[in-house]
Amino acid sequence: MRVSIYRLAHFNAAHRLHNDHWSDEKNKEVFGKCNNPNYHGHNYDVEVRLTGELDPETGYLFDLGVLKEIIKEHIEDRYDHKNLNLECPEFKEVNPSAELICFNIHKILREVIDEKFEIGVKLWETPRNYVMYPA
Amino acid sequence: MRVSIYRLAHFNAAHRLHNDHWSDEKNKEVFGKCNNPNYHGHNYDVEVRLTGELDPETGYLFDLGVLKEIIKEHIEDRYDHKNLNLECPEFKEVNPSAELICFNIHKILREVIDEKFEIGVKLWETPRNYVMYPA
Amino acid sequence: MRVSIYRLAHFNAAHRLHNDHWSDEKNKEVFGKCNNPNYHGHNYDVEVRLTGELDPETGYLFDLGVLKEIIKEHIEDRYDHKNLNLECPEFKEVNPSAELICFNIHKILREVIDEKFEIGVKLWETPRNYVMYPA
Amino acid sequence: MRVSIYRLAHFNAAHRLHNDHWSDEKNKEVFGKCNNPNYHGHNYDVEVRLTGELDPETGYLFDLGVLKEIIKEHIEDRYDHKNLNLECPEFKEVNPSAELICFNIHKILREVIDEKFEIGVKLWETPRNYVMYPA
Amino acid sequence: MRVSIYRLAHFNAAHRLHNDHWSDEKNKEVFGKCNNPNYHGHNYDVEVRLTGELDPETGYLFDLGVLKEIIKEHIEDRYDHKNLNLECPEFKEVNPSAELICFNIHKILREVIDEKFEIGVKLWETPRNYVMYPA
Amino acid sequence: MRVSIYRLAHFNAAHRLHNDHWSDEKNKEVFGKCNNPNYHGHNYDVEVRLTGELDPETGYLFDLGVLKEIIKEHIEDRYDHKNLNLECPEFKEVNPSAELICFNIHKILREVIDEKFEIGVKLWETPRNYVMYPA
């Protein structure tokens, strides 16, 4: 019996979008006000999905309380109240776009969650703009 | 032309998680405060999805008013204001975990909805914890 | 790296459901109060999903600000504060059911968005009734 | 012990804004696209508040199930799937603006609910635009 | 400069409505399915408001992080995953109606928060039914 | 006939909390992670309320479309995608706490909206933390 479970989490962070290999003009043209050198910020909402076979003894796919703690330790504590560009090495070379934050959250969780569970991540940058990885 | 339609419903119920084949210690260790013998409860939200071929005469996949009534009769009236462990025979032997409530809702609807429609069920136990069957 | 991005938009419109090839009795029987000849209306919410390969230079799949403008120009400005039956030629012959509005939004966006992006559309007629195309 | 209780309800309706004593130009200038002669529509959400002294025997201010039925009978059934301008006599002479719909809902409820309860009404025309009467 | 601040919290609990001084028939007649002897349950949302004079040195009325901890310790830990009738002495003699739970939360917080702050409590039993004390 | 109308708006910004007259230790102790020198950020939601006498000719208190434009010009364009500490002179000397941002929004609107309307402002820093001015 194959099911999916979902847990919502959130963190607040500052970021800016910028490509170091481009001129200031090109950065401003492509990224607009998201390129502001003084940063801006968001309340990010994260949905983590695990998919796999139900454990018949517990009726659980995976303990949602444990999933909550994993997300707190590995995602919320890492990103909450941070400047993603300055304080998170994974965004030194790549842009902290919603897509790449989402990809990184998936990568981090992939290393700590048993591979028998498929992982999906959805990230809301605002209530109207959000992304999902894998697609 | 293949489309999906969705209808949201809800019910309020009490439950506890417990495996009769385990010791009290093991139940408490695995299920934590969800094992409280006096029960606790939730406002459950249910999303039912039907997928299939559009009827060109009506522009409907399936009448959403009819779907609302089917869900009311077979799901809401069955579970609303109930103690799932004590009053619902389907949870006498298995735990009323979100995963298994979701699986049961799918099973119940599968018996009353024409098999030409694929059915998917999503169940929210809280706004931050939810499950989907089939995965 | 394949990702999906989503943008939410909305419009308010009037409509009624009616099949010109049917008698008034059959229309009333099938469509109920949605057949009211004086129309009724909704706040429609639209979610547009694009899926494809991430651009490594920007960290974007597709600029969400550009997507917002495309949806405004082609969907919101076309349908907002309109009577879908009387003022939108695409619903002269077919019913403006949620399913067919959703299908039309997909068709309109398919013509203006590069075919390398897969498009999905979800349409809420009310917070409890919604549809998705493709399924 | 003075408390307030609240109940949310909703209905879908078509309307247009128009002042019969004005020229078409002035109507269009003042009401913009809300003046569309073919109507447009909304999903209206209504919050009804009752304030008064708690009944110590029940622990209720007023039975919320009874309030739900009163709102259904007097408000939802009256306005749902209607054209407010054409089918509701109270809007023959006055505009079905959010403010005046809200005022009318208060007036209707005031006639059927015991005067020992203070009544407040909030009406959402969209999730971003709403009104309250009394202020 | 007088401001209000708000903090949202939540807990899940089981309850039933019952007046020991009444017959079973009267209880059933008055409380309907809320009288189920096996209990049912809810996801309760709590909004706590503090009103008072801003501290000009911090720009705070009251540290929202401290308020979050006070609510966790005195409200969430007390009621979460509990059977309100069986495990909370304050509801041994009075009904755990939404009104009286709300009144009790106010009473508990009134004892631990400096009297220079006015306190208001809103309690959602479901997303459509909620109460406020003081009125 | 006295009514209130409400309009919701939003902006995304970076900020930090810091009192220049205090030591680094005291700032860290009082403001915790909100004191991060690299900033963090939020999606701020703003609710603006106007209260006054209804205009009987339009059925409006105040044109909600005009209010939307006023908020866009004076609030959203001023704060969106900005660093409140570095780019907004009103927060050079005072902390951009939720309370003081809310107070400033009220002050800005008070200067551009006719004094016959009472103004109230609610500001969400996160969906769980919000403030209101005047109280």
Coordinates of N, CA and C in Angstrom, one line a residue, chain C residues 61-129:
Chain C
L61 N 13.5 28.8 -13.7 CA 13.0 28.0 -14.8 C 12.5 29.0 -15.8
F62 N 11.8 30.0 -15.3 CA 11.1 31.0 -16.1 C 10.8 32.2 -15.2
D63 N 11.1 33.4 -15.6 CA 10.9 34.6 -14.7 C 9.5 34.7 -14.2
L64 N 9.3 34.5 -12.9 CA 7.9 34.6 -12.4 C 7.2 35.9 -12.6
G65 N 8.0 37.0 -12.7 CA 7.4 38.3 -12.9 C 6.9 38.4 -14.4
V66 N 7.6 37.7 -15.3 CA 7.2 37.7 -16.7 C 5.9 36.8 -16.8
L67 N 5.9 35.7 -16.1 CA 4.7 34.8 -16.1 C 3.5 35.5 -15.5
K68 N 3.7 36.3 -14.4 CA 2.6 37.1 -13.9 C 2.0 38.1 -14.9
E69 N 2.9 38.7 -15.7 CA 2.4 39.6 -16.8 C 1.7 38.9 -17.9
I70 N 2.2 37.7 -18.3 CA 1.6 37.0 -19.3 C 0.1 36.6 -18.9
I71 N 0.0 36.1 -17.6 CA -1.3 35.7 -17.1 C -2.2 36.9 -17.0
K72 N -1.7 38.1 -16.6 CA -2.5 39.3 -16.5 C -3.0 39.7 -17.9
E73 N -2.1 39.7 -18.9 CA -2.5 40.2 -20.2 C -3.5 39.2 -20.9
H74 N -3.2 37.9 -20.8 CA -3.9 36.9 -21.6 C -5.1 36.3 -20.9
I75 N -5.1 36.3 -19.6 CA -6.2 35.6 -18.8 C -7.0 36.6 -18.0
E76 N -6.3 37.3 -17.1 CA -7.1 38.2 -16.2 C -7.8 39.3 -16.9
D77 N -7.1 40.0 -17.8 CA -7.7 41.1 -18.6 C -8.8 40.6 -19.5
R78 N -8.7 39.3 -19.9 CA -9.7 38.8 -20.8 C -11.0 38.4 -20.1
Y79 N -10.9 37.9 -18.8 CA -12.0 37.4 -18.1 C -12.5 38.2 -17.0
D80 N -11.7 39.1 -16.4 CA -12.1 39.8 -15.2 C -13.3 40.7 -15.4
H81 N -14.2 40.6 -14.5 CA -15.5 41.5 -14.5 C -16.2 41.3 -15.8
K82 N -16.2 40.1 -16.4 CA -16.9 39.8 -17.6 C -18.0 38.8 -17.3
N83 N -19.0 38.8 -18.3 CA -20.0 37.8 -18.3 C -19.5 36.8 -19.3
L84 N -19.1 35.6 -18.9 CA -18.4 34.6 -19.7 C -19.3 34.2 -20.9
N85 N -20.6 34.0 -20.7 CA -21.5 33.5 -21.7 C -21.7 34.6 -22.8
L86 N -21.8 35.8 -22.4 CA -22.2 36.9 -23.3 C -21.0 37.6 -24.0
E87 N -19.9 37.6 -23.3 CA -18.8 38.4 -23.8 C -17.5 37.7 -24.2
C88 N -17.5 36.3 -24.1 CA -16.3 35.6 -24.4 C -16.7 34.6 -25.5
P89 N -16.3 34.8 -26.8 CA -16.7 34.0 -27.9 C -16.5 32.5 -27.7
E90 N -15.4 32.1 -26.9 CA -15.1 30.7 -26.7 C -16.2 30.0 -26.0
F91 N -17.1 30.7 -25.3 CA -18.2 30.1 -24.5 C -19.5 30.4 -25.2
K92 N -19.5 30.7 -26.5 CA -20.8 30.9 -27.2 C -21.4 29.5 -27.4
E93 N -20.5 28.5 -27.8 CA -21.0 27.2 -28.2 C -20.9 26.2 -27.1
V94 N -19.9 26.4 -26.2 CA -19.7 25.5 -25.1 C -19.9 26.1 -23.8
N95 N -20.3 25.3 -22.8 CA -20.6 25.8 -21.5 C -19.4 26.3 -20.7
P96 N -19.5 27.5 -20.1 CA -18.4 27.9 -19.2 C -18.3 27.2 -17.9
S97 N -18.2 25.9 -18.0 CA -18.0 25.1 -16.8 C -16.6 25.3 -16.3
A98 N -16.3 25.0 -15.0 CA -15.0 25.1 -14.5 C -14.0 24.3 -15.4
E99 N -14.4 23.1 -15.8 CA -13.6 22.3 -16.6 C -13.2 23.0 -17.9
L100 N -14.2 23.6 -18.6 CA -13.9 24.1 -19.9 C -13.2 25.5 -19.8
I101 N -13.5 26.3 -18.7 CA -12.7 27.5 -18.5 C -11.2 27.1 -18.4
C102 N -11.0 26.1 -17.6 CA -9.6 25.6 -17.3 C -8.9 25.1 -18.6
F103 N -9.6 24.4 -19.4 CA -9.1 23.9 -20.7 C -8.8 25.1 -21.6
N104 N -9.6 26.1 -21.6 CA -9.4 27.3 -22.4 C -8.2 28.1 -22.0
I105 N -8.0 28.2 -20.7 CA -6.9 28.9 -20.1 C -5.6 28.2 -20.6
H106 N -5.6 26.9 -20.5 CA -4.4 26.1 -21.0 C -4.2 26.4 -22.4
K107 N -5.2 26.4 -23.2 CA -5.1 26.5 -24.7 C -4.5 27.9 -25.0
I108 N -5.0 28.9 -24.3 CA -4.5 30.3 -24.6 C -3.0 30.4 -24.2
L109 N -2.7 29.9 -23.0 CA -1.3 30.0 -22.6 C -0.4 29.2 -23.5
R110 N -0.9 28.0 -24.0 CA -0.1 27.1 -24.8 C 0.4 27.9 -26.1
E111 N -0.4 28.8 -26.5 CA -0.1 29.6 -27.8 C 1.0 30.7 -27.5
V112 N 1.2 31.1 -26.3 CA 2.1 32.2 -26.0 C 3.3 31.8 -25.2
I113 N 3.4 30.6 -24.7 CA 4.5 30.2 -23.9 C 5.3 29.1 -24.7
D114 N 6.6 29.3 -24.7 CA 7.5 28.4 -25.5 C 7.2 27.0 -25.2
E115 N 7.2 26.2 -26.3 CA 6.7 24.8 -26.1 C 7.7 23.9 -25.3
K116 N 8.9 24.4 -25.0 CA 9.8 23.6 -24.2 C 9.3 23.5 -22.8
F117 N 8.3 24.3 -22.4 CA 7.7 24.3 -21.1 C 6.4 23.5 -21.1
E118 N 6.3 22.5 -20.3 CA 5.0 21.9 -20.1 C 4.1 22.8 -19.3
I119 N 2.8 22.9 -19.6 CA 1.9 23.8 -18.8 C 0.8 23.0 -18.1
G120 N 0.5 23.3 -16.9 CA -0.7 22.8 -16.2 C -1.5 23.9 -15.6
V121 N -2.8 23.7 -15.6 CA -3.7 24.8 -15.1 C -4.7 24.2 -14.0
K122 N -4.8 24.9 -12.9 CA -5.8 24.5 -11.9 C -6.7 25.7 -11.7
L123 N -8.0 25.4 -11.6 CA -9.0 26.5 -11.5 C -9.9 26.3 -10.4
W124 N -10.0 27.2 -9.4 CA -10.9 27.1 -8.3 C -12.1 28.0 -8.6
E125 N -13.3 27.3 -8.6 CA -14.6 28.0 -8.8 C -15.1 28.6 -7.5
T126 N -14.8 27.7 -6.4 CA -15.0 28.1 -5.1 C -13.9 27.5 -4.3
P127 N -13.6 27.9 -3.0 CA -12.5 27.3 -2.3 C -12.7 25.7 -2.1
R128 N -13.9 25.2 -2.4 CA -14.2 23.8 -2.2 C -14.3 23.0 -3.5
N129 N -14.5 23.7 -4.6 CA -14.7 23.1 -5.9 C -13.6 23.5 -6.9

